[in-house]
Tab-separated table of C-alpha atoms in Angstrom:
chain	number	residue	atom	x	y	z
A	12	MET	CA	0.000	0.000	0.000
A	13	LYS	CA	1.550	3.308	-1.085
A	14	ILE	CA	2.067	6.264	1.257
A	15	PRO	CA	-0.729	8.495	-0.186
A	16	LEU	CA	-3.370	5.882	0.561
A	17	LEU	CA	-1.768	5.104	3.926
A	18	VAL	CA	-2.107	8.745	4.974
A	19	ALA	CA	-5.643	8.768	3.677
A	20	ALA	CA	-6.378	5.708	5.789
A	21	VAL	CA	-5.988	7.779	8.950
A	22	TRP	CA	-8.432	10.362	7.644
A	23	ALA	CA	-10.768	7.661	6.338
A	24	PHE	CA	-11.002	6.237	9.840
A	25	LEU	CA	-11.884	9.626	11.328
A	26	VAL	CA	-13.979	11.212	8.595
A	27	GLN	CA	-15.762	8.362	6.888
A	28	ALA	CA	-18.577	10.426	5.442
A	29	GLU	CA	-19.452	14.015	4.920
A	30	ASP	CA	-23.069	13.015	5.519
A	31	THR	CA	-23.060	11.120	8.805
A	32	THR	CA	-26.579	9.859	8.158
A	33	SER	CA	-25.273	7.825	5.209
A	34	PRO	CA	-23.131	5.009	6.656
A	35	LEU	CA	-20.742	2.882	4.613
A	36	THR	CA	-21.432	-0.831	4.261
A	37	PHE	CA	-18.590	-3.182	3.341
A	38	THR	CA	-18.717	-6.853	2.394
A	39	TYR	CA	-15.311	-8.457	2.787
A	40	SER	CA	-13.464	-11.683	3.607
A	41	THR	CA	-12.378	-12.374	7.162
A	42	LEU	CA	-10.253	-15.052	8.828
A	43	THR	CA	-12.096	-16.477	11.833
A	44	ASN	CA	-11.275	-19.760	13.585
A	45	HIS	CA	-8.771	-20.685	10.839
A	46	THR	CA	-11.464	-20.307	8.162
A	47	VAL	CA	-12.005	-17.589	5.543
A	48	ALA	CA	-15.640	-16.495	5.434
A	49	PRO	CA	-17.592	-13.486	4.109
A	50	ALA	CA	-18.640	-10.743	6.503
A	51	THR	CA	-20.477	-7.427	6.293
A	52	THR	CA	-19.838	-4.307	8.365
A	53	THR	CA	-21.691	-0.983	8.415
A	54	TYR	CA	-19.555	1.902	9.592
A	55	SER	CA	-20.703	5.387	10.551
A	56	LEU	CA	-19.407	8.237	12.703
A	57	ASN	CA	-20.742	8.787	16.175
A	58	SER	CA	-22.083	12.238	16.917
A	59	SER	CA	-19.167	13.366	19.111
A	60	ILE	CA	-16.550	12.587	16.456
A	61	ALA	CA	-18.673	14.174	13.742
A	62	SER	CA	-19.115	17.328	15.840
A	63	SER	CA	-15.424	17.674	16.634
A	64	ILE	CA	-14.478	17.263	12.986
A	65	THR	CA	-17.085	19.733	11.765
A	66	THR	CA	-15.816	22.457	14.124
A	67	SER	CA	-12.099	21.719	13.717
A	68	GLY	CA	-11.610	24.342	11.031
A	69	ILE	CA	-9.897	21.932	8.635
A	70	GLY	CA	-11.018	22.904	5.124
A	71	LYS	CA	-14.503	23.935	4.122
A	72	LYS	CA	-17.756	22.142	4.596
A	73	SER	CA	-18.149	20.152	1.383
A	74	SER	CA	-21.255	19.216	-0.462
A	75	SER	CA	-22.366	15.605	-0.587
A	76	TYR	CA	-20.376	13.505	-3.036
A	77	ALA	CA	-23.394	11.367	-3.934
A	78	HIS	CA	-24.355	11.376	-7.605
A	79	SER	CA	-25.599	9.076	-10.312
A	80	ALA	CA	-22.720	6.961	-11.668
A	81	PRO	CA	-22.711	6.315	-15.433
A	82	THR	CA	-21.979	2.602	-15.003
A	83	SER	CA	-22.820	-0.207	-12.640
A	84	TYR	CA	-20.495	-3.167	-12.067
A	85	THR	CA	-20.913	-6.078	-9.686
A	86	VAL	CA	-17.974	-8.354	-8.918
A	87	ASN	CA	-18.332	-12.017	-9.825
A	88	PRO	CA	-16.675	-13.968	-6.943
A	89	ALA	CA	-15.551	-16.659	-9.396
A	90	ASP	CA	-13.272	-14.093	-11.082
A	91	LEU	CA	-11.284	-13.713	-7.837
A	92	ALA	CA	-10.233	-17.371	-7.680
A	93	TYR	CA	-6.537	-18.147	-7.386
A	94	PRO	CA	-4.944	-19.852	-10.414
A	95	SER	CA	-3.730	-23.434	-10.400
A	96	PHE	CA	-0.423	-24.334	-12.028
A	97	SER	CA	0.144	-27.681	-13.732
A	98	ASN	CA	3.467	-29.499	-13.842
A	99	VAL	CA	5.568	-29.695	-16.991
A	100	VAL	CA	4.841	-33.048	-18.583
A	101	GLY	CA	5.431	-34.734	-21.911
A	102	PRO	CA	8.234	-33.899	-24.355
A	103	LEU	CA	8.896	-30.424	-22.951
A	104	ALA	CA	10.547	-31.876	-19.865
A	105	SER	CA	12.599	-34.617	-21.561
A	106	SER	CA	13.355	-33.376	-25.070
A	107	ALA	CA	14.481	-30.137	-26.677
A	108	PRO	CA	12.448	-28.065	-29.137
A	109	ALA	CA	15.307	-28.176	-31.672
A	110	PRO	CA	18.594	-30.097	-32.154
A	111	GLY	CA	21.472	-28.863	-30.018
A	112	LEU	CA	19.265	-27.233	-27.363
A	113	LEU	CA	18.840	-28.411	-23.769
A	114	ASN	CA	15.538	-29.876	-22.591
A	115	ALA	CA	13.584	-28.188	-19.809
A	116	THR	CA	15.052	-30.288	-16.977
A	117	GLN	CA	18.657	-29.753	-18.119
A	118	LEU	CA	18.051	-26.051	-18.540
A	119	ALA	CA	16.592	-25.820	-15.046
A	120	TYR	CA	19.668	-27.495	-13.541
A	121	GLU	CA	21.907	-25.050	-15.423
A	122	ALA	CA	19.947	-22.130	-13.974
A	123	LEU	CA	20.064	-23.594	-10.457
A	124	ALA	CA	23.836	-23.835	-10.726
A	125	LEU	CA	23.939	-20.052	-11.023
A	126	ILE	CA	22.085	-19.672	-7.724
A	127	LEU	CA	24.545	-22.048	-6.066
A	128	GLN	CA	27.384	-19.684	-6.992
A	129	LEU	CA	26.162	-17.721	-3.956
A	130	LYS	CA	26.697	-14.330	-5.589
A	131	VAL	CA	30.468	-14.670	-5.855
A	132	ALA	CA	31.617	-12.434	-8.710
A	133	ASN	CA	34.701	-13.663	-10.533
A	134	SER	CA	35.695	-14.325	-14.130
A	135	THR	CA	34.836	-18.043	-13.973
A	136	ASN	CA	31.380	-17.578	-12.504
A	137	CYS	CA	30.695	-14.659	-14.817
A	138	GLN	CA	31.533	-16.664	-17.932
A	139	THR	CA	29.467	-19.596	-16.663
A	140	CYS	CA	26.494	-17.281	-16.213
A	141	LYS	CA	26.931	-15.832	-19.696
A	142	ASN	CA	27.042	-19.321	-21.202
A	143	VAL	CA	23.870	-20.368	-19.393
A	144	MET	CA	22.042	-17.188	-20.415
A	145	SER	CA	23.199	-17.733	-24.007
A	146	THR	CA	21.694	-21.222	-23.876
A	147	VAL	CA	18.435	-19.873	-22.448
A	148	ALA	CA	18.277	-17.172	-25.142
A	149	ALA	CA	18.959	-19.732	-27.891
A	150	ARG	CA	16.057	-21.860	-26.704
A	151	MET	CA	13.768	-18.834	-26.362
A	152	LYS	CA	14.476	-17.960	-29.989
A	153	VAL	CA	12.900	-21.301	-30.942
A	154	GLN	CA	10.401	-21.556	-28.093
A	155	GLN	CA	9.423	-18.248	-26.488
A	156	GLU	CA	7.709	-19.812	-23.447
A	157	THR	CA	10.910	-21.446	-22.172
A	158	LEU	CA	10.548	-20.107	-18.621
A	159	SER	CA	7.122	-21.728	-18.304
A	160	ASP	CA	8.586	-25.032	-19.488
A	161	ILE	CA	11.388	-25.088	-16.916
A	162	ALA	CA	9.248	-23.739	-14.066
A	163	THR	CA	8.588	-27.003	-12.241
A	164	PRO	CA	12.099	-28.563	-12.359
A	165	PHE	CA	13.606	-25.171	-11.516
A	166	CYS	CA	11.298	-24.408	-8.593
A	167	LEU	CA	11.223	-27.830	-6.918
A	168	PRO	CA	14.676	-27.524	-5.253
A	169	LEU	CA	13.826	-24.005	-4.066
A	170	GLN	CA	10.488	-24.745	-2.407
A	171	SER	CA	11.969	-24.915	1.108
A	172	PHE	CA	12.316	-21.107	1.084
A	173	LEU	CA	10.234	-20.048	-1.967
A	174	PRO	CA	6.708	-21.494	-2.217
A	175	MET	CA	6.124	-23.360	-5.465
A	176	PRO	CA	3.106	-21.251	-6.548
A	177	ILE	CA	5.130	-18.033	-6.208
A	178	CYS	CA	8.136	-19.426	-8.066
A	179	ILE	CA	6.128	-21.059	-10.851
A	180	GLY	CA	3.747	-18.135	-11.125
A	181	LEU	CA	6.524	-15.564	-11.536
A	182	LEU	CA	8.214	-17.641	-14.253
A	183	LYS	CA	4.938	-18.095	-16.097
A	184	VAL	CA	4.024	-14.399	-15.837
A	185	GLY	CA	7.416	-13.303	-17.181
A	186	SER	CA	7.755	-16.081	-19.746
A	187	THR	CA	6.230	-14.340	-22.756
A	188	ASP	CA	7.889	-10.934	-22.282
A	189	ILE	CA	11.337	-12.230	-21.327
A	190	GLY	CA	11.131	-14.844	-24.086
A	191	GLY	CA	10.729	-12.051	-26.602
A	192	ILE	CA	13.565	-9.902	-25.226
A	193	PHE	CA	16.372	-12.369	-24.426
A	194	PRO	CA	17.037	-13.519	-28.025
A	195	ALA	CA	17.643	-9.885	-29.064
A	196	MET	CA	20.266	-9.304	-26.344
A	197	ASP	CA	24.047	-9.711	-26.512
A	198	MET	CA	24.476	-12.630	-24.140
A	199	GLN	CA	28.276	-12.591	-24.330
A	200	GLY	CA	28.609	-8.847	-23.880
A	201	ASP	CA	27.487	-6.058	-21.576
A	202	ASP	CA	23.803	-7.022	-21.779
A	203	ASP	CA	24.331	-10.373	-20.133
A	204	GLN	CA	27.003	-9.073	-17.775
A	205	ILE	CA	24.412	-6.691	-16.328
A	206	ILE	CA	21.845	-9.497	-16.025
A	207	CYS	CA	24.336	-11.803	-14.299
A	208	ALA	CA	25.435	-9.022	-11.940
A	209	PHE	CA	21.939	-8.077	-10.827
A	210	MET	CA	20.228	-11.484	-10.843
A	211	PHE	CA	22.961	-13.825	-9.656
A	212	GLY	CA	25.889	-11.669	-8.511
A	213	SER	CA	28.151	-13.734	-10.787
A	214	CYS	CA	29.668	-10.762	-12.611
A	215	GLU	CA	30.845	-7.280	-11.771
A	216	LEU	CA	28.804	-4.493	-13.312
A	217	PRO	CA	30.380	-3.183	-16.539
A	218	ALA	CA	31.604	0.401	-16.627
A	219	PRO	CA	28.984	2.919	-17.766
A	220	PRO	CA	29.250	3.736	-21.481
A	221	GLN	CA	31.076	6.941	-22.313
A	222	LEU	CA	28.801	9.404	-24.093
A	223	ASP	CA	30.141	12.191	-26.269
A	224	LEU	CA	27.520	14.836	-25.616
A	225	HIS	CA	28.995	17.128	-28.273
A	226	THR	CA	28.371	14.488	-30.903
A	227	LEU	CA	25.064	13.422	-29.401
A	228	PHE	CA	23.579	16.922	-29.617
A	229	LYS	CA	25.526	18.084	-32.684
A	230	GLY	CA	23.626	20.607	-34.799
A	231	THR	CA	21.253	21.626	-32.014
A	232	LYS	CA	21.139	24.842	-30.035
A	233	LYS	CA	20.072	25.370	-26.489
A	234	PRO	CA	16.681	27.094	-26.570
A	235	ALA	CA	16.442	30.529	-25.024
A	236	PRO	CA	14.602	30.524	-21.691
A	237	ARG	CA	11.040	31.783	-21.835
A	238	GLU	CA	10.104	34.806	-19.804
A	239	LEU	CA	7.402	33.975	-17.309
A	240	SER	CA	4.592	36.426	-16.801
A	241	THR	CA	2.228	36.543	-13.862
A	242	CYS	CA	-1.045	34.752	-14.578
A	243	LYS	CA	-4.124	36.472	-13.203
A	244	LYS	CA	-6.451	33.548	-13.866
A	245	GLU	CA	-7.683	31.336	-11.071
A	246	PRO	CA	-5.473	28.195	-10.991
A	247	LEU	CA	-7.134	24.940	-11.916
A	248	LYS	CA	-7.718	22.501	-9.080
A	249	VAL	CA	-6.761	19.013	-10.247
A	250	LEU	CA	-7.250	15.875	-8.182
A	251	HIS	CA	-4.351	13.420	-8.615
A	252	ILE	CA	-5.004	9.745	-7.826
A	253	SER	CA	-2.116	7.302	-7.889
A	254	ASP	CA	-1.251	3.733	-6.851
A	255	TYR	CA	-4.760	2.552	-6.057
A	256	HIS	CA	-3.705	-1.130	-5.913
A	257	LEU	CA	-7.115	-2.468	-4.970
A	258	ASP	CA	-6.839	-5.915	-3.350
A	259	MET	CA	-10.014	-7.889	-3.906
A	260	ARG	CA	-8.447	-10.922	-2.194
A	261	TYR	CA	-7.741	-8.981	1.015
A	262	VAL	CA	-8.677	-10.931	4.163
A	263	VAL	CA	-9.451	-9.064	7.384
A	264	GLY	CA	-7.805	-10.807	10.347
A	265	SER	CA	-5.068	-12.480	8.299
A	266	GLU	CA	-1.369	-11.840	8.943
A	267	ALA	CA	-0.520	-8.184	8.255
A	268	ASN	CA	3.180	-8.472	9.170
A	269	CYS	CA	4.232	-11.383	6.961
A	270	THR	CA	7.588	-12.238	5.394
A	271	GLY	CA	6.236	-12.565	1.855
A	272	PRO	CA	5.847	-9.906	-0.828
A	273	VAL	CA	2.102	-9.375	-0.153
A	274	CYS	CA	0.472	-9.568	3.292
A	275	CYS	CA	-3.150	-9.507	4.521
A	276	ARG	CA	-3.885	-12.563	2.409
A	277	VAL	CA	-4.834	-16.197	2.833
A	278	PHE	CA	-3.256	-17.900	-0.166
A	279	PRO	CA	-4.128	-21.491	-1.093
A	280	TYR	CA	-0.799	-22.539	0.440
A	281	THR	CA	-1.119	-20.396	3.613
A	282	ASN	CA	-0.970	-22.349	6.878
A	283	VAL	CA	-4.108	-20.954	8.548
A	284	SER	CA	-3.290	-22.686	11.835
A	285	THR	CA	-0.245	-20.450	12.356
A	286	PRO	CA	-0.909	-17.867	15.108
A	287	ILE	CA	-1.558	-14.352	13.780
A	288	GLY	CA	0.966	-11.781	15.014
A	289	GLU	CA	-0.720	-8.680	13.615
A	290	PRO	CA	-4.280	-9.087	12.320
A	291	ALA	CA	-5.160	-7.233	9.130
A	292	SER	CA	-7.609	-4.427	9.868
A	293	LEU	CA	-10.690	-3.490	7.888
A	294	PHE	CA	-9.029	-0.309	6.655
A	295	GLY	CA	-5.660	-1.794	5.655
A	296	ASN	CA	-2.086	-2.164	6.897
A	297	TYR	CA	1.271	-0.825	5.780
A	298	LEU	CA	2.595	-4.038	4.150
A	299	CYS	CA	-0.650	-4.730	2.306
A	300	ASP	CA	-2.474	-3.525	-0.765
A	301	THR	CA	-5.668	-1.476	-0.580
A	302	PRO	CA	-8.800	-3.126	0.850
A	303	GLU	CA	-12.211	-2.025	-0.412
A	304	ALA	CA	-13.068	-0.303	2.868
A	305	LEU	CA	-10.080	2.029	2.593
A	306	ALA	CA	-10.501	2.580	-1.141
A	307	THR	CA	-14.111	3.711	-0.976
A	308	SER	CA	-13.587	5.668	2.248
A	309	VAL	CA	-10.803	7.749	0.717
A	310	PHE	CA	-13.237	9.486	-1.616
A	311	ARG	CA	-15.394	10.592	1.292
A	312	SER	CA	-12.306	12.106	2.883
A	313	VAL	CA	-11.068	14.055	-0.151
A	314	PRO	CA	-13.215	17.204	0.381
A	315	ARG	CA	-12.332	17.348	4.083
A	316	VAL	CA	-8.597	16.740	3.556
A	317	THR	CA	-8.181	19.107	0.581
A	318	GLY	CA	-10.508	21.817	1.824
A	319	TYR	CA	-12.404	21.945	-1.483
A	320	GLU	CA	-15.825	20.807	-2.530
A	321	TRP	CA	-16.115	18.265	-5.332
A	322	GLY	CA	-17.472	20.965	-7.631
A	323	ASP	CA	-14.262	22.982	-7.163
A	324	PHE	CA	-12.139	20.413	-9.036
A	325	SER	CA	-11.747	21.016	-12.776
A	326	PHE	CA	-10.837	17.371	-13.394
A	327	GLY	CA	-8.772	14.503	-12.014
A	328	ILE	CA	-5.906	12.400	-13.363
A	329	PHE	CA	-5.202	8.794	-12.516
A	330	THR	CA	-1.579	7.749	-13.112
A	331	GLY	CA	-1.793	4.108	-11.971
A	332	ASP	CA	-1.096	1.595	-10.552
A	333	LEU	CA	-4.339	-0.289	-10.192
A	334	VAL	CA	-3.944	-4.068	-9.740
A	335	SER	CA	-2.715	-5.781	-6.554
A	336	HIS	CA	0.970	-6.752	-6.281
A	337	ASP	CA	0.586	-10.556	-6.332
A	338	LEU	CA	1.955	-10.856	-9.872
A	339	TRP	CA	2.365	-14.615	-9.664
A	340	GLU	CA	-1.331	-15.079	-8.865
A	341	LEU	CA	-2.836	-12.807	-11.527
A	342	THR	CA	-5.365	-14.191	-13.992
A	343	GLU	CA	-7.137	-12.436	-16.834
A	344	PRO	CA	-10.572	-12.548	-15.123
A	345	TYR	CA	-9.069	-11.231	-11.870
A	346	VAL	CA	-7.247	-8.321	-13.532
A	347	LEU	CA	-10.330	-7.363	-15.544
A	348	SER	CA	-12.471	-7.514	-12.411
A	349	GLU	CA	-9.971	-5.336	-10.524
A	350	GLU	CA	-10.029	-2.746	-13.297
A	351	LEU	CA	-13.812	-2.631	-13.582
A	352	GLU	CA	-14.340	-2.503	-9.812
A	353	SER	CA	-11.704	0.216	-9.344
A	354	TYR	CA	-13.215	2.409	-12.043
A	355	GLN	CA	-16.661	1.818	-10.587
A	356	GLN	CA	-15.360	3.088	-7.248
A	357	PHE	CA	-13.972	6.146	-9.040
A	358	PHE	CA	-17.379	6.774	-10.631
A	359	ASP	CA	-19.225	6.286	-7.358
A	360	GLY	CA	-16.859	8.334	-5.211
A	361	MET	CA	-15.737	11.369	-7.192
A	362	GLY	CA	-18.868	13.455	-7.167
A	363	GLY	CA	-19.125	13.655	-10.952
A	364	VAL	CA	-15.570	14.991	-11.439
A	365	LYS	CA	-14.133	13.892	-14.777
A	366	LEU	CA	-11.150	11.555	-14.393
A	367	TYR	CA	-8.511	11.009	-17.071
A	368	PRO	CA	-6.359	7.852	-16.828
A	369	THR	CA	-2.856	8.690	-18.088
A	370	LEU	CA	0.412	6.901	-18.805
A	371	GLY	CA	3.895	8.064	-17.893
């Protein structure tokens, strides 16, 4: 969960709604007695908190954000299911896609050997890494999905410290993109030396390339600086939304202080009998992505936090990100559902302000 939403979480807890007669109702997953089950909570301010906030002098009293949204989307629970990964079977594991290339099992053992170098950078390990990467790139040129093919034999020896679904999932997610890039790289030059340095610690980083800026910008002139004049127009008020990262698999009461890359989850391989050190709250935790309760509550806090009514904003921009961080568990239905639900929350929460998704 990014810092902007974390800060907003504090405000969301205190100022849930501008209209205290309109409580928020959340349906979410919760971990109770080692079992994940649905639950519903209705949250509203008590009169004393509402009174103290209203008279605190923070910002202006805003108008209600309620309006008629142009769309209506309802999440299909089946779209939130975790993926299942099958083992590599058949000829992919025992034979190569072309003469002279390693099969999936051999290639996996070659890759594991790089890990066993224990990040010792020397000329021997560096050349070994380059040779292995050259072999991987050669196979990817013939068969782009090489990483998916070697996933199971590669991940099996690592499962004591890296769960199989995470390992296999990451290789499968990156298989198509990496399989298209590796064959175009110089695997005996600087390209591979950088890969081996960062991924396996087998090589030293190459020296940065020397750029001749006079040649690079030859024939161009530095533009003259523009003189700035004072603008008498009222500045536009633009609402900037970033790093939404809605987590539709968030589980209230699950471990919020985990050792994995994403917390506040109950994965299919999670040991639910393990005692919970820090239970995930309804409104989110620092090491977790954004639960629905926090996401929808943020919009009710915007007028109070910014000091402007919704009608004061000219427009909003959304610069990403949107999907949760569990890259190895993403499926097409889940990603589409996350996008549609997030945009629906934007429609419902922004008081009719136009929002422009942007890149860059």
